[in-house]
Amino acid sequence: MRISSSSSSSAITIYRRLLPFNPSSSYNNTPTTTTTTTTTAFLSPLCFTQKRFSSSSSDSVASPWPPSRSPVVARKLLAESQEEDTGAPVYVICRSELRSLDPFLLLDEFEVSPPAGFPDHPHRGWCSLNYFCGVSGLIHSSNFAGHKGTIGPGDVQWMTAGRGIVHSEMPAGEGVQKGLQLWINLSSKDKMIEPKYQELQSKDISRAEKDGVEVRIIAGEAFGVRSPVYTRTPTMYMDFTVNPGAQLQQPIPENWNSFVYIIEGEGIFGSEDSPPVTSHHCLVLGPGDGLNVWNKSGRPLRFVLVGGQPLDEPVVQHGPFVMNTRAEIRQAMEDYYLGRNGFEKAKQWKSDSLTH
């Protein structure tokens, strides 16, 4: 993804990789800035096999409740606080020992305000889910297929890149836009479908409340309420707020991989005798059919729970292109540079951020 300031010749890094599910020791987990220079040189794409933490069953039906086996925390990673050149605090995890978690590719947390942003850049072969979890700021999104929209606090944008998309995401007006971006892989049969956008305003996101627990259901189902968002790769994504003294029991399909990222507060996850975990920790969950959470602190606990059905397919990634073979990656790069097979509009189109 290209990350730069629209008003300066020096790029400003404002996207942080929080959850690099990439197991390759040769991969550079340091956040990087990519220039707008186009080159035809093919760098070696990254090839890796993703990890399934759960059982081998292919049944994606939600497990019976209450859970017979609450998942344990298989890995706990603390984000490292640092300050970017813009002065904004960021939290970043760069841990090469974290195994791949099929079907997920990475999780980013970002804070962006003018003049920085995400100018025109391509994608192929995967989906992204942008969840704007802050309380201020606006992002203007547009792509070469003619889609335009403005996304604000609490809104969701789900982009299926499919065979190819070029788009931009730039701040619209003053204020800091804070959010999480999740990359989700597509199966081989879906990698070359037509691109698609789904957007939900905050007021339209499904909500539920029970026994001191509130949830915004971005994808999947909680407390008997289901999100209207269609996920081509079966996925659950929920923003929970557990109030002091409350307990949560949330089913997770047993064969799915899942993780938690704590946004605010502290809580106990998995078993009640576990030590509490504080904000900016990522918890990769082991096998089980549901998650137990307790808030024994004096302030609300907020976290996202994300799970997905593993694809069990090889993954080859080169920057914004995620395919199954090296040959498909080379094909994707050629298609983008030559403007074909889904990228026909790439050369002619420029977003408003590059034309003003």
CSV table of N, CA, C and O in Angstrom, one decimal, residues 2 36 38 119-124 142-146 161 163-168 195 320-321 331-352 354-355:
chain,number,residue,atom,x,y,z
A,2,ARG,N,0.5,2.2,-0.8
A,2,ARG,CA,1.3,3.4,-0.9
A,2,ARG,C,0.9,4.3,0.2
A,2,ARG,O,-0.3,4.6,0.4
A,36,THR,N,5.8,6.5,-5.6
A,36,THR,CA,4.8,6.3,-6.7
A,36,THR,C,5.5,5.9,-8.0
A,36,THR,O,4.9,5.8,-9.0
A,38,THR,N,6.8,3.8,-10.9
A,38,THR,CA,6.4,2.5,-11.4
A,38,THR,C,7.6,1.8,-12.0
A,38,THR,O,8.4,2.4,-12.8
A,119,PRO,N,-2.9,7.7,-1.1
A,119,PRO,CA,-3.2,8.0,-2.5
A,119,PRO,C,-3.4,6.7,-3.3
A,119,PRO,O,-3.3,5.6,-2.8
A,120,ASP,N,-3.7,6.9,-4.6
A,120,ASP,CA,-4.0,5.8,-5.6
A,120,ASP,C,-3.1,4.6,-5.4
A,120,ASP,O,-1.8,4.8,-5.6
A,121,HIS,N,-3.6,3.4,-5.2
A,121,HIS,CA,-2.8,2.2,-5.1
A,121,HIS,C,-3.7,1.0,-5.5
A,121,HIS,O,-4.9,1.0,-5.4
A,122,PRO,N,-3.0,-0.1,-6.0
A,122,PRO,CA,-3.8,-1.2,-6.6
A,122,PRO,C,-3.9,-2.3,-5.5
A,122,PRO,O,-3.2,-2.4,-4.5
A,123,HIS,N,-4.9,-3.3,-5.8
A,123,HIS,CA,-5.0,-4.5,-5.0
A,123,HIS,C,-5.5,-5.6,-6.0
A,123,HIS,O,-6.2,-5.3,-6.9
A,124,ARG,N,-5.2,-6.8,-5.6
A,124,ARG,CA,-5.8,-8.0,-6.3
A,124,ARG,C,-5.7,-9.2,-5.3
A,124,ARG,O,-4.7,-9.4,-4.6
A,142,SER,N,-12.4,6.7,-3.1
A,142,SER,CA,-12.8,6.6,-4.5
A,142,SER,C,-12.0,5.6,-5.2
A,142,SER,O,-10.9,5.2,-4.8
A,143,ASN,N,-12.6,5.0,-6.3
A,143,ASN,CA,-11.8,4.0,-7.1
A,143,ASN,C,-12.0,4.2,-8.6
A,143,ASN,O,-12.9,5.0,-9.0
A,144,PHE,N,-11.3,3.5,-9.4
A,144,PHE,CA,-11.4,3.7,-10.8
A,144,PHE,C,-12.6,3.1,-11.4
A,144,PHE,O,-12.8,3.3,-12.6
A,145,ALA,N,-13.5,2.4,-10.7
A,145,ALA,CA,-14.7,2.0,-11.2
A,145,ALA,C,-15.9,3.0,-11.0
A,145,ALA,O,-17.0,2.7,-11.4
A,146,GLY,N,-15.5,4.2,-10.4
A,146,GLY,CA,-16.5,5.2,-10.3
A,146,GLY,C,-17.1,5.3,-8.9
A,146,GLY,O,-17.9,6.2,-8.6
A,161,ALA,N,-11.3,-6.8,-3.4
A,161,ALA,CA,-10.5,-6.4,-4.5
A,161,ALA,C,-10.7,-7.3,-5.7
A,161,ALA,O,-10.7,-6.8,-6.9
A,163,ARG,N,-10.4,-9.3,-8.9
A,163,ARG,CA,-9.4,-9.4,-10.0
A,163,ARG,C,-8.6,-8.1,-10.1
A,163,ARG,O,-7.5,-8.1,-10.8
A,164,GLY,N,-9.0,-7.0,-9.5
A,164,GLY,CA,-8.2,-5.8,-9.5
A,164,GLY,C,-9.0,-4.5,-9.2
A,164,GLY,O,-10.1,-4.4,-9.7
A,165,ILE,N,-8.4,-3.7,-8.4
A,165,ILE,CA,-9.0,-2.4,-8.1
A,165,ILE,C,-7.8,-1.4,-7.9
A,165,ILE,O,-6.8,-1.8,-7.4
A,166,VAL,N,-8.0,-0.2,-8.2
A,166,VAL,CA,-7.1,0.9,-7.9
A,166,VAL,C,-8.0,1.9,-7.1
A,166,VAL,O,-9.0,2.4,-7.7
A,167,HIS,N,-7.6,2.3,-5.9
A,167,HIS,CA,-8.4,3.2,-5.2
A,167,HIS,C,-7.6,4.1,-4.3
A,167,HIS,O,-6.4,4.0,-4.2
A,168,SER,N,-8.2,5.1,-3.7
A,168,SER,CA,-7.5,6.0,-2.7
A,168,SER,C,-8.4,6.2,-1.5
A,168,SER,O,-9.6,6.1,-1.6
A,195,PRO,N,-14.5,-6.7,-8.5
A,195,PRO,CA,-14.4,-6.0,-7.3
A,195,PRO,C,-15.8,-5.5,-6.8
A,195,PRO,O,-16.7,-5.3,-7.5
A,320,PRO,N,0.6,-5.4,-2.6
A,320,PRO,CA,-0.8,-5.4,-2.6
A,320,PRO,C,-1.5,-6.5,-3.3
A,320,PRO,O,-2.7,-6.5,-3.5
A,321,PHE,N,-0.7,-7.5,-3.8
A,321,PHE,CA,-1.2,-8.6,-4.6
A,321,PHE,C,-1.0,-9.9,-3.8
A,321,PHE,O,0.1,-10.2,-3.3
A,331,GLN,N,1.8,-12.4,-13.0
A,331,GLN,CA,0.7,-12.0,-13.9
A,331,GLN,C,0.0,-10.8,-13.4
A,331,GLN,O,-0.4,-9.9,-14.2
A,332,ALA,N,-0.3,-10.7,-12.1
A,332,ALA,CA,-0.9,-9.6,-11.5
A,332,ALA,C,-0.1,-8.3,-11.7
A,332,ALA,O,-0.7,-7.2,-12.1
A,333,MET,N,1.2,-8.4,-11.5
A,333,MET,CA,2.0,-7.2,-11.7
A,333,MET,C,2.0,-6.8,-13.2
A,333,MET,O,1.9,-5.6,-13.5
A,334,GLU,N,2.1,-7.7,-14.1
A,334,GLU,CA,2.1,-7.4,-15.5
A,334,GLU,C,0.7,-6.8,-15.9
A,334,GLU,O,0.7,-5.8,-16.6
A,335,ASP,N,-0.4,-7.3,-15.4
A,335,ASP,CA,-1.7,-6.8,-15.7
A,335,ASP,C,-1.8,-5.4,-15.2
A,335,ASP,O,-2.4,-4.5,-15.9
A,336,TYR,N,-1.3,-5.1,-14.0
A,336,TYR,CA,-1.4,-3.7,-13.5
A,336,TYR,C,-0.6,-2.8,-14.3
A,336,TYR,O,-1.0,-1.7,-14.7
A,337,TYR,N,0.7,-3.1,-14.6
A,337,TYR,CA,1.6,-2.2,-15.4
A,337,TYR,C,1.1,-2.0,-16.8
A,337,TYR,O,1.2,-1.0,-17.4
A,338,LEU,N,0.5,-3.1,-17.4
A,338,LEU,CA,0.1,-3.0,-18.8
A,338,LEU,C,-1.4,-2.6,-18.9
A,338,LEU,O,-1.9,-2.4,-20.1
A,339,GLY,N,-2.2,-2.5,-17.8
A,339,GLY,CA,-3.5,-2.1,-17.9
A,339,GLY,C,-4.5,-3.1,-18.6
A,339,GLY,O,-5.2,-2.8,-19.5
A,340,ARG,N,-4.5,-4.3,-18.1
A,340,ARG,CA,-5.3,-5.4,-18.6
A,340,ARG,C,-5.9,-6.3,-17.6
A,340,ARG,O,-5.5,-6.2,-16.4
A,341,ASN,N,-6.8,-7.2,-18.0
A,341,ASN,CA,-7.3,-8.2,-17.1
A,341,ASN,C,-7.8,-7.7,-15.7
A,341,ASN,O,-7.5,-8.2,-14.7
A,342,GLY,N,-8.6,-6.6,-15.8
A,342,GLY,CA,-9.2,-6.0,-14.6
A,342,GLY,C,-8.6,-4.6,-14.3
A,342,GLY,O,-9.2,-3.9,-13.5
A,343,PHE,N,-7.4,-4.3,-14.9
A,343,PHE,CA,-6.8,-3.0,-14.6
A,343,PHE,C,-6.8,-2.1,-15.8
A,343,PHE,O,-5.9,-1.3,-16.0
A,344,GLU,N,-7.8,-2.3,-16.7
A,344,GLU,CA,-7.9,-1.5,-17.9
A,344,GLU,C,-8.0,0.0,-17.6
A,344,GLU,O,-7.5,0.8,-18.4
A,345,LYS,N,-8.6,0.4,-16.5
A,345,LYS,CA,-8.8,1.8,-16.2
A,345,LYS,C,-7.6,2.4,-15.4
A,345,LYS,O,-7.7,3.6,-15.0
A,346,ALA,N,-6.7,1.5,-15.0
A,346,ALA,CA,-5.6,2.0,-14.1
A,346,ALA,C,-4.8,3.1,-14.6
A,346,ALA,O,-4.5,4.1,-13.8
A,347,LYS,N,-4.5,3.1,-15.9
A,347,LYS,CA,-3.6,4.2,-16.4
A,347,LYS,C,-4.3,5.5,-16.6
A,347,LYS,O,-3.7,6.6,-16.4
A,348,GLN,N,-5.6,5.5,-16.9
A,348,GLN,CA,-6.3,6.7,-17.2
A,348,GLN,C,-6.9,7.4,-16.0
A,348,GLN,O,-7.1,8.6,-15.9
A,349,TRP,N,-7.1,6.6,-14.9
A,349,TRP,CA,-7.8,7.1,-13.7
A,349,TRP,C,-6.8,7.7,-12.7
A,349,TRP,O,-5.8,7.2,-12.4
A,350,LYS,N,-7.2,8.9,-12.2
A,350,LYS,CA,-6.6,9.5,-11.1
A,350,LYS,C,-7.6,10.0,-10.1
A,350,LYS,O,-8.6,10.6,-10.5
A,351,SER,N,-7.4,9.8,-8.8
A,351,SER,CA,-8.3,10.3,-7.8
A,351,SER,C,-8.2,11.8,-7.7
A,351,SER,O,-7.3,12.4,-8.2
A,352,ASP,N,-9.2,12.3,-7.0
A,352,ASP,CA,-9.2,13.8,-6.8
A,352,ASP,C,-8.0,14.2,-6.0
A,352,ASP,O,-7.5,15.3,-6.1
A,354,LEU,N,-5.0,13.3,-6.4
A,354,LEU,CA,-3.8,13.5,-7.3
A,354,LEU,C,-4.1,14.5,-8.4
A,354,LEU,O,-3.2,14.9,-9.1
A,355,THR,N,-5.3,15.0,-8.5
A,355,THR,CA,-5.6,15.9,-9.6
A,355,THR,C,-5.8,17.3,-9.0
A,355,THR,O,-6.1,18.3,-9.8
